[in-house]
Amino acid sequence: MTSLTSSASFGAALQAAHEAAGAQHYPGGTLYAVATPIGNLADITLRALHVLQIADAVACEDTRHTQQMLRAYGIERPAAQLLAVHQHNEAEAAQAVVARLAAGQRIAFVSDAGTPGVSDPGARLAAAVRAAGHRVLPLPGASSVTTLVSAAALVDDAGGAFVFAGFLPARGREREAALRLLAAEPRAALLLEAPHRIEALAQSLAALGARPVTVGRELTKQFEEIATLPAQELAAWLVAAPQRTRGEFVLALHPLARPAAGGAEPALDAEAERVLGLLLAELPTKGAVRLAAQITGAPRNALYARAVALQQAAPDA
C-alpha cells in the first residue's frame, strides 16, 4: 500500500461516504463483494467505505492485512468481526458466511487488493452464497487488469477485445501448453505474475518475437512502471535495473498484427521463418502453419502465405 497510513487523512472521506451512500438500500442477508485499492489507498470508493463501516462482519483473504487497511481509513473492527476466507479454506469458510447470511447479516468480502474473484479468492464464496439462495452484491472499484488495459492501448480490428489468462500454471508441461495457446491467440491477453517467476515468464515469452507486450509493475504505487516493448526484449528490460524484478506484475500481450485491407502480409521474423521451414519439411502445409503459429505467435495468414511462397520457389523433386 501507499504511504497514506494515517486515519486522519480519510476522516473527510468517511463523512463523504456517509453522505453520498448512506441513503441507499443495503439489504441484510447479502454478501457485498468489495473492490479495494491495488496499491494506493486513495483509490477506494465512497460506497466501499460505507459498506465496510455498516457490515456486520468483514470476510477477508488476510485478517491482519485487512485490519491494517481498515485502520488506515479510520474504521475499527474487533478481531471477531474479521473472517478469514482464503484459497486454502474458501469452501469450508463459505459455509460459515452462508450461516451468517441466513441470520440476516450483511457480510463484506475483500481480497488483499483489487476486485475479489478475478484472480484472488472470492469465486467459490460467491458460488456458495448464490447456491444457498442469498444475494451477492458487487461494489466495483480498482482492478490491476483494467488498470493496465486503460494504459496499454490494446487497439485492433476487434475493437480492443482481450482475454484474461491470469496466472499461468507453475508446472512445466501445463505452463508450456498455456504459452502455446497464448501464442496462437489473436486477441490481446492479460497475464498476472509474481516477482519470483517474472524472469522465467519473460524468457518464455521471448518466443513471441516482436509481438508487443506491455508490462505494468507496482501499478498505482509510488514506483509504478509501465513499458511497452517487443516480447523478445522483455527479459533484458527486466534485468536492466535491479528494481524491475520486484513487486507485482500485470502483462498485456498485444493482439497479433493484422495486414491492412488490400495491403501486404506482415513480415515474419527470423525465428518464425526457421520454425516454419523445419515443420514444412515434415508436415503438410496446414499442419505446419498451425504448429508454427502456436510456437512462434506469428499470424497464421502470414505463415500460410510464406509457406505457399516457399513451396512455389522450391525446385521440383
Short mmCIF file of C-alpha atoms in Angstrom, two decimals, residues 7-290:
data_model
loop_
_atom_site.label_atom_id
_atom_site.label_comp_id
_atom_site.label_asym_id
_atom_site.label_seq_id
_atom_site.Cartn_x
_atom_site.Cartn_y
_atom_site.Cartn_z
CA SER A 7 -6.63 7.54 9.54
CA ALA A 8 -6.88 11.33 9.88
CA SER A 9 -6.29 11.58 6.14
CA PHE A 10 -9.60 9.82 5.48
CA GLY A 11 -11.84 11.47 8.05
CA ALA A 12 -13.46 13.63 5.40
CA ALA A 13 -13.78 10.61 3.09
CA LEU A 14 -15.72 8.67 5.72
CA GLN A 15 -18.09 11.59 6.18
CA ALA A 16 -18.46 11.95 2.41
CA ALA A 17 -19.15 8.21 2.15
CA HIS A 18 -21.95 8.50 4.70
CA GLU A 19 -23.48 11.49 2.93
CA ALA A 20 -23.17 10.06 -0.59
CA ALA A 21 -24.03 6.41 0.03
CA GLY A 22 -25.84 6.32 3.36
CA ALA A 23 -29.32 6.87 1.92
CA GLN A 24 -29.04 3.86 -0.40
CA HIS A 25 -30.52 0.46 0.45
CA TYR A 26 -28.20 -2.19 1.88
CA PRO A 27 -30.24 -5.35 2.45
CA GLY A 28 -29.38 -7.88 5.10
CA GLY A 29 -28.62 -11.48 4.17
CA THR A 30 -26.32 -10.18 1.42
CA LEU A 31 -22.66 -10.74 0.58
CA TYR A 32 -21.04 -7.50 -0.55
CA ALA A 33 -18.04 -8.15 -2.83
CA VAL A 34 -15.97 -5.03 -2.22
CA ALA A 35 -13.12 -3.97 -4.50
CA THR A 36 -10.22 -2.41 -2.60
CA PRO A 37 -7.14 -0.49 -3.80
CA ILE A 38 -4.33 -2.36 -5.53
CA GLY A 39 -1.68 -0.07 -4.08
CA ASN A 40 -2.85 3.49 -3.48
CA LEU A 41 -5.23 3.76 -0.52
CA ALA A 42 -6.90 6.79 -2.07
CA ASP A 43 -8.38 4.53 -4.78
CA ILE A 44 -11.23 3.40 -2.52
CA THR A 45 -14.84 4.25 -3.45
CA LEU A 46 -17.26 6.08 -1.17
CA ARG A 47 -19.72 3.19 -1.33
CA ALA A 48 -16.99 0.72 -0.35
CA LEU A 49 -16.08 2.84 2.70
CA HIS A 50 -19.73 2.99 3.73
CA VAL A 51 -20.29 -0.76 3.42
CA LEU A 52 -17.08 -1.55 5.30
CA GLN A 53 -18.49 0.54 8.16
CA ILE A 54 -22.01 -0.89 8.29
CA ALA A 55 -21.30 -4.56 7.57
CA ASP A 56 -21.85 -6.96 10.45
CA ALA A 57 -18.56 -8.69 9.57
CA VAL A 58 -15.79 -8.48 7.01
CA ALA A 59 -14.64 -11.69 5.32
CA CYS A 60 -11.12 -11.27 4.01
CA GLU A 61 -8.17 -13.02 2.44
CA ASP A 62 -5.77 -11.99 5.22
CA THR A 63 -7.24 -10.68 8.50
CA ARG A 64 -4.06 -8.84 9.53
CA HIS A 65 -3.75 -7.09 6.18
CA THR A 66 -7.41 -6.10 6.19
CA GLN A 67 -7.26 -4.86 9.78
CA GLN A 68 -4.36 -2.60 8.81
CA MET A 69 -6.27 -1.31 5.77
CA LEU A 70 -9.43 -0.60 7.78
CA ARG A 71 -7.49 1.27 10.46
CA ALA A 72 -5.83 3.38 7.76
CA TYR A 73 -9.33 4.52 6.80
CA GLY A 74 -10.27 5.14 10.43
CA ILE A 75 -12.52 2.07 10.65
CA GLU A 76 -12.11 -0.07 13.77
CA ARG A 77 -13.24 -3.69 13.76
CA PRO A 78 -12.81 -6.20 16.61
CA ALA A 79 -10.97 -9.36 15.59
CA ALA A 80 -14.17 -11.40 15.99
CA GLN A 81 -15.72 -9.47 13.08
CA LEU A 82 -12.91 -10.39 10.66
CA LEU A 83 -13.44 -13.77 8.99
CA ALA A 84 -10.54 -15.47 7.19
CA VAL A 85 -11.58 -16.65 3.71
CA HIS A 86 -8.59 -17.55 1.55
CA GLN A 87 -7.62 -20.04 -1.16
CA HIS A 88 -6.86 -22.81 1.33
CA ASN A 89 -10.16 -22.69 3.26
CA GLU A 90 -12.60 -20.97 0.90
CA ALA A 91 -15.03 -23.88 0.51
CA GLU A 92 -15.24 -24.52 4.28
CA ALA A 93 -15.27 -20.85 5.29
CA ALA A 94 -18.03 -20.16 2.78
CA GLN A 95 -20.43 -22.24 4.84
CA ALA A 96 -19.78 -20.09 7.91
CA VAL A 97 -20.50 -16.99 5.82
CA VAL A 98 -23.70 -18.57 4.48
CA ALA A 99 -24.83 -19.25 8.05
CA ARG A 100 -24.38 -15.59 8.94
CA LEU A 101 -26.26 -14.50 5.84
CA ALA A 102 -29.12 -16.85 6.78
CA ALA A 103 -29.30 -14.97 10.07
CA GLY A 104 -29.79 -11.72 8.14
CA GLN A 105 -26.31 -10.27 8.47
CA ARG A 106 -24.52 -8.08 5.94
CA ILE A 107 -21.11 -9.54 5.13
CA ALA A 108 -18.48 -7.60 3.19
CA PHE A 109 -15.80 -9.62 1.40
CA VAL A 110 -12.45 -8.16 0.38
CA SER A 111 -9.31 -9.72 -1.05
CA ASP A 112 -5.87 -8.33 -0.23
CA ALA A 113 -6.07 -5.96 -3.19
CA GLY A 114 -8.31 -5.32 -6.16
CA THR A 115 -11.59 -6.96 -7.13
CA PRO A 116 -12.45 -10.26 -5.41
CA GLY A 117 -12.97 -13.34 -7.55
CA VAL A 118 -10.94 -12.17 -10.55
CA SER A 119 -7.70 -13.88 -9.62
CA ASP A 120 -7.91 -13.63 -5.84
CA PRO A 121 -10.30 -15.74 -3.72
CA GLY A 122 -14.00 -14.95 -3.92
CA ALA A 123 -15.42 -17.01 -6.78
CA ARG A 124 -16.10 -20.12 -4.65
CA LEU A 125 -17.54 -17.98 -1.88
CA ALA A 126 -19.88 -16.19 -4.29
CA ALA A 127 -20.96 -19.52 -5.80
CA ALA A 128 -21.77 -20.98 -2.38
CA VAL A 129 -23.71 -17.88 -1.37
CA ARG A 130 -25.75 -17.89 -4.58
CA ALA A 131 -26.38 -21.64 -4.31
CA ALA A 132 -27.80 -21.07 -0.83
CA GLY A 133 -30.23 -18.54 -2.25
CA HIS A 134 -28.58 -15.38 -0.97
CA ARG A 135 -27.65 -12.29 -2.92
CA VAL A 136 -24.13 -11.30 -3.99
CA LEU A 137 -23.90 -7.55 -4.47
CA PRO A 138 -20.70 -6.32 -6.19
CA LEU A 139 -19.15 -2.97 -5.37
CA PRO A 140 -16.87 -2.15 -8.34
CA GLY A 141 -13.52 -0.48 -7.94
CA ALA A 142 -9.83 -1.00 -8.53
CA SER A 143 -8.54 -3.90 -10.63
CA SER A 144 -4.98 -4.42 -11.83
CA VAL A 145 -6.30 -5.89 -15.09
CA THR A 146 -8.44 -2.95 -16.16
CA THR A 147 -5.84 -0.51 -14.84
CA LEU A 148 -3.24 -1.82 -17.27
CA VAL A 149 -5.75 -2.15 -20.13
CA SER A 150 -6.57 1.56 -19.82
CA ALA A 151 -2.91 2.46 -20.43
CA ALA A 152 -1.76 -0.26 -22.84
CA ALA A 153 -3.59 0.95 -25.97
CA LEU A 154 -4.76 -2.53 -26.99
CA VAL A 155 -6.36 -1.42 -30.24
CA ASP A 156 -7.04 -3.79 -33.13
CA ASP A 157 -9.74 -4.68 -35.63
CA ALA A 158 -11.73 -6.37 -32.86
CA GLY A 159 -12.14 -3.07 -31.03
CA GLY A 160 -9.73 -3.78 -28.20
CA ALA A 161 -11.09 -7.17 -27.18
CA PHE A 162 -8.90 -9.15 -24.80
CA VAL A 163 -8.84 -12.42 -22.88
CA PHE A 164 -7.83 -12.79 -19.24
CA ALA A 165 -5.36 -15.60 -18.62
CA GLY A 166 -4.39 -14.68 -15.06
CA PHE A 167 -1.52 -16.62 -13.52
CA LEU A 168 -0.16 -19.31 -15.82
CA PRO A 169 0.30 -22.84 -14.41
CA ALA A 170 3.53 -23.20 -12.45
CA ARG A 171 4.34 -26.71 -13.70
CA GLY A 172 6.38 -27.35 -16.83
CA ARG A 173 4.06 -29.16 -19.27
CA GLU A 174 0.93 -27.28 -18.22
CA ARG A 175 2.80 -23.98 -18.45
CA GLU A 176 4.17 -24.81 -21.91
CA ALA A 177 0.69 -25.74 -23.12
CA ALA A 178 -0.74 -22.46 -21.80
CA LEU A 179 2.01 -20.49 -23.52
CA ARG A 180 1.31 -22.25 -26.83
CA LEU A 181 -2.34 -21.27 -26.56
CA LEU A 182 -1.38 -17.67 -25.86
CA ALA A 183 0.94 -17.62 -28.86
CA ALA A 184 -1.94 -18.67 -31.11
CA GLU A 185 -4.47 -16.29 -29.52
CA PRO A 186 -5.12 -13.41 -31.97
CA ARG A 187 -6.67 -11.15 -29.32
CA ALA A 188 -4.79 -9.33 -26.59
CA ALA A 189 -4.17 -11.45 -23.48
CA LEU A 190 -3.75 -10.27 -19.88
CA LEU A 191 -1.40 -12.12 -17.53
CA LEU A 192 -0.53 -11.81 -13.86
CA GLU A 193 2.82 -12.85 -12.43
CA ALA A 194 4.64 -12.89 -9.10
CA PRO A 195 8.12 -11.36 -8.72
CA HIS A 196 9.88 -14.69 -8.17
CA ARG A 197 8.61 -16.01 -11.52
CA ILE A 198 8.64 -12.89 -13.69
CA GLU A 199 12.06 -13.58 -15.23
CA ALA A 200 11.08 -17.13 -16.18
CA LEU A 201 7.88 -15.83 -17.78
CA ALA A 202 9.85 -13.21 -19.73
CA GLN A 203 12.17 -15.89 -21.07
CA SER A 204 9.18 -17.97 -22.19
CA LEU A 205 7.52 -15.01 -23.88
CA ALA A 206 10.68 -14.33 -25.88
CA ALA A 207 9.46 -16.99 -28.32
CA LEU A 208 6.76 -14.50 -29.38
CA GLY A 209 9.45 -12.42 -31.07
CA ALA A 210 8.42 -8.89 -32.00
CA ARG A 211 4.87 -9.18 -30.68
CA PRO A 212 4.43 -6.17 -28.36
CA VAL A 213 3.90 -6.70 -24.65
CA THR A 214 3.01 -4.02 -22.12
CA VAL A 215 4.28 -4.71 -18.61
CA GLY A 216 2.85 -2.95 -15.57
CA ARG A 217 4.86 -3.13 -12.37
CA GLU A 218 3.66 -1.86 -8.98
CA LEU A 219 0.60 -0.21 -10.53
CA THR A 220 -0.77 2.82 -8.63
CA LYS A 221 2.15 2.71 -6.18
CA GLN A 222 5.00 5.18 -5.74
CA PHE A 223 7.37 3.29 -8.04
CA GLU A 224 4.82 2.37 -10.71
CA GLU A 225 6.35 1.50 -14.06
CA ILE A 226 4.61 0.81 -17.38
CA ALA A 227 6.54 -0.06 -20.54
CA THR A 228 5.70 -1.47 -23.97
CA LEU A 229 8.35 -3.40 -25.87
CA PRO A 230 8.79 -6.47 -28.09
CA ALA A 231 8.30 -9.73 -26.20
CA GLN A 232 11.80 -10.85 -27.16
CA GLU A 233 13.26 -7.84 -25.29
CA LEU A 234 11.30 -8.23 -22.05
CA ALA A 235 13.89 -10.38 -20.23
CA ALA A 236 16.66 -7.87 -20.96
CA TRP A 237 14.43 -4.98 -19.86
CA LEU A 238 13.77 -6.65 -16.50
CA VAL A 239 17.42 -7.15 -15.63
CA ALA A 240 18.49 -3.70 -16.87
CA ALA A 241 17.55 -2.18 -13.50
CA PRO A 242 17.59 -4.01 -10.12
CA GLN A 243 14.12 -2.86 -9.02
CA ARG A 244 12.36 -4.15 -12.13
CA THR A 245 12.07 -7.72 -10.85
CA ARG A 246 10.38 -6.57 -7.64
CA GLY A 247 6.70 -6.04 -6.95
CA GLU A 248 3.52 -7.35 -8.54
CA PHE A 249 3.19 -7.61 -12.32
CA VAL A 250 0.42 -7.40 -14.89
CA LEU A 251 1.30 -8.02 -18.54
CA ALA A 252 -0.67 -7.46 -21.71
CA LEU A 253 0.24 -9.34 -24.88
CA HIS A 254 -0.93 -7.10 -27.70
CA PRO A 255 -3.14 -8.50 -30.48
CA LEU A 256 -1.48 -10.35 -33.31
CA ALA A 257 -0.70 -7.98 -36.17
CA ARG A 258 -3.26 -7.96 -38.96
CA PRO A 259 -2.50 -6.88 -42.51
CA ALA A 260 -4.18 -3.72 -43.71
CA ALA A 261 -7.04 -4.23 -46.14
CA GLY A 262 -5.53 -4.83 -49.56
CA GLY A 263 -2.03 -4.49 -48.13
CA ALA A 264 0.87 -6.88 -47.89
CA GLU A 265 1.07 -9.56 -45.24
CA PRO A 266 3.19 -8.64 -42.19
CA ALA A 267 6.77 -9.82 -42.47
CA LEU A 268 7.83 -12.83 -40.43
CA ASP A 269 10.79 -12.61 -38.11
CA ALA A 270 13.76 -14.97 -38.44
CA GLU A 271 12.56 -17.36 -35.76
CA ALA A 272 9.14 -17.79 -37.36
CA GLU A 273 10.80 -18.42 -40.73
CA ARG A 274 13.10 -21.04 -39.20
CA VAL A 275 10.32 -22.88 -37.36
CA LEU A 276 8.05 -22.83 -40.42
CA GLY A 277 10.80 -24.24 -42.64
CA LEU A 278 11.52 -27.10 -40.23
CA LEU A 279 7.85 -28.02 -39.93
CA LEU A 280 7.22 -27.85 -43.68
CA ALA A 281 9.94 -30.47 -44.15
CA GLU A 282 7.95 -32.93 -42.03
CA LEU A 283 4.27 -31.95 -42.21
CA PRO A 284 1.58 -30.93 -44.71
CA THR A 285 1.20 -27.19 -45.20
CA LYS A 286 -1.85 -26.68 -42.98
CA GLY A 287 -0.39 -28.66 -40.11
CA ALA A 288 2.95 -26.90 -40.38
CA VAL A 289 1.29 -23.48 -40.41
CA ARG A 290 -0.91 -24.31 -37.42
#
